[in-house]
mmCIF file of C-alpha atoms in Angstrom:
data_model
loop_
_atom_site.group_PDB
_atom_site.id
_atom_site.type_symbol
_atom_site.label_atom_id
_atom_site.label_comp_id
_atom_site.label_asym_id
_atom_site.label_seq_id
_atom_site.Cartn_x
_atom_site.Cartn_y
_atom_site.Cartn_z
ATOM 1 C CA UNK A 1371 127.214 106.407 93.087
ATOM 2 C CA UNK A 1372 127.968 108.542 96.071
ATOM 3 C CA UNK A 1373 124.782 110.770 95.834
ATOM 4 C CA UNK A 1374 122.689 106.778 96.135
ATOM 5 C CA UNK A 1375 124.752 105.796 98.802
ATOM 6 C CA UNK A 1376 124.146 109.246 100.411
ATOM 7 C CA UNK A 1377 120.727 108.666 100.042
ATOM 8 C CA UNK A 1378 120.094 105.154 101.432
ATOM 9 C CA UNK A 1379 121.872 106.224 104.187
ATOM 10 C CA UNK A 1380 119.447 109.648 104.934
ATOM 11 C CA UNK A 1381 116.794 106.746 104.687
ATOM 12 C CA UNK A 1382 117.796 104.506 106.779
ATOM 13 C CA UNK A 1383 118.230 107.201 109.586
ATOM 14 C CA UNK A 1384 115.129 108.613 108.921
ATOM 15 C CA UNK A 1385 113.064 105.117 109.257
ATOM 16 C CA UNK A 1386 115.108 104.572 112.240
ATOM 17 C CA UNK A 1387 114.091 108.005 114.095
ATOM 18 C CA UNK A 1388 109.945 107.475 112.437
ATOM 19 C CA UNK A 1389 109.769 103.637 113.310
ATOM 20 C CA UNK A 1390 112.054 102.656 115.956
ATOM 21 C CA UNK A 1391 112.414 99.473 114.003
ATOM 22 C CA UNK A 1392 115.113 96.923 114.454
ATOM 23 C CA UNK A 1393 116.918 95.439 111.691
ATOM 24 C CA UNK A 1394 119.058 93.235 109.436
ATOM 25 C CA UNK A 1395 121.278 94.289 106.738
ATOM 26 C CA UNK A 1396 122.169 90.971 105.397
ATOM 27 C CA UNK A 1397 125.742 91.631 103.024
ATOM 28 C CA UNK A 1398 126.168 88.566 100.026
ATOM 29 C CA UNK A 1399 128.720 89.895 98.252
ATOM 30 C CA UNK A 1400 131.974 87.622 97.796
ATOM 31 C CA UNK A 1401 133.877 89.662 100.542
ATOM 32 C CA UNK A 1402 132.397 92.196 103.229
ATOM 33 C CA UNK A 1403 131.399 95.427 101.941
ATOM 34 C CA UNK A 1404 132.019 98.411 103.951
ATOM 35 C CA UNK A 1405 128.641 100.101 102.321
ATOM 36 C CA UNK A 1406 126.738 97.614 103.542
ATOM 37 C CA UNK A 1407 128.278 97.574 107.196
ATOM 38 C CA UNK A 1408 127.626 101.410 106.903
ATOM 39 C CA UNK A 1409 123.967 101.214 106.045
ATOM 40 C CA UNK A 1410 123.428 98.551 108.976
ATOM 41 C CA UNK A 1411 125.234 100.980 111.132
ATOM 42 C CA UNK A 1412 122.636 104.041 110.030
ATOM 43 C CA UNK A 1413 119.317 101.445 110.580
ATOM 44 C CA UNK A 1414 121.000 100.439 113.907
ATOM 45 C CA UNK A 1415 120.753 96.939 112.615
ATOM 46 C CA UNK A 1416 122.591 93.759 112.722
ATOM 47 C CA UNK A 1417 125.155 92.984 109.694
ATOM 48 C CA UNK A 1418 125.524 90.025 108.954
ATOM 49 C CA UNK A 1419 128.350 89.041 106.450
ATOM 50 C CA UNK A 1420 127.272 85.761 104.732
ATOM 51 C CA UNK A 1421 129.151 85.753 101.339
ATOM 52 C CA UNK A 1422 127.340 83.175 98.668
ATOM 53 C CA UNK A 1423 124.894 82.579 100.943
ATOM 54 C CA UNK A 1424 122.089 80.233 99.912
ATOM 55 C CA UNK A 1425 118.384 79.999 101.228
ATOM 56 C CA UNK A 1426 119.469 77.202 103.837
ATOM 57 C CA UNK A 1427 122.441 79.481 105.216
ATOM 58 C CA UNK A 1428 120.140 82.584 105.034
ATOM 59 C CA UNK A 1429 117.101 80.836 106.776
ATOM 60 C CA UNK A 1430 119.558 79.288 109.203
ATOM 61 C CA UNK A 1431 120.960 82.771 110.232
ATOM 62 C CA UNK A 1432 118.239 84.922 110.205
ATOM 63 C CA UNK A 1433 116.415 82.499 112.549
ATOM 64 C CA UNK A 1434 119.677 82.527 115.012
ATOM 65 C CA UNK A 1435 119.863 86.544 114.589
ATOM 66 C CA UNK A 1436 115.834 86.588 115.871
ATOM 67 C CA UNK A 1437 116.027 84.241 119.065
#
């Protein structure tokens, strides 16, 4: 597991630095998950804890996260 989560976060840095690109790291899991927070921290994105989320409370946040 920590050779994956090694190399999400390589590729999230390195489509940061070749893009520029903004983005969302959207975390469903029951409770927070630090890997998650970690890989938004690596894009430079915004992490957004929404545990259970549906498609109303995703639609509803991504569209608030956007404006």
């Amino acid at each position: 597991r920590a050779p994956a989560t090694e190399d999400a976060a390589e590729a999230a840095r390195a489509l940061r630095l070749q893009t520029g690109a903004r983005g969302m790291v959207i975390d469903t899991s029951p409770r927070p998950h630090r890997l998650a927070r970690e890989l938004a921290a690596d894009l430079d994105a915004l992490y957004l804890p929404l545990p259970n989320a549906d498609a109303h409370r995703l639609q509803t946040a991504v569209a608030a996260a956007t404006v």
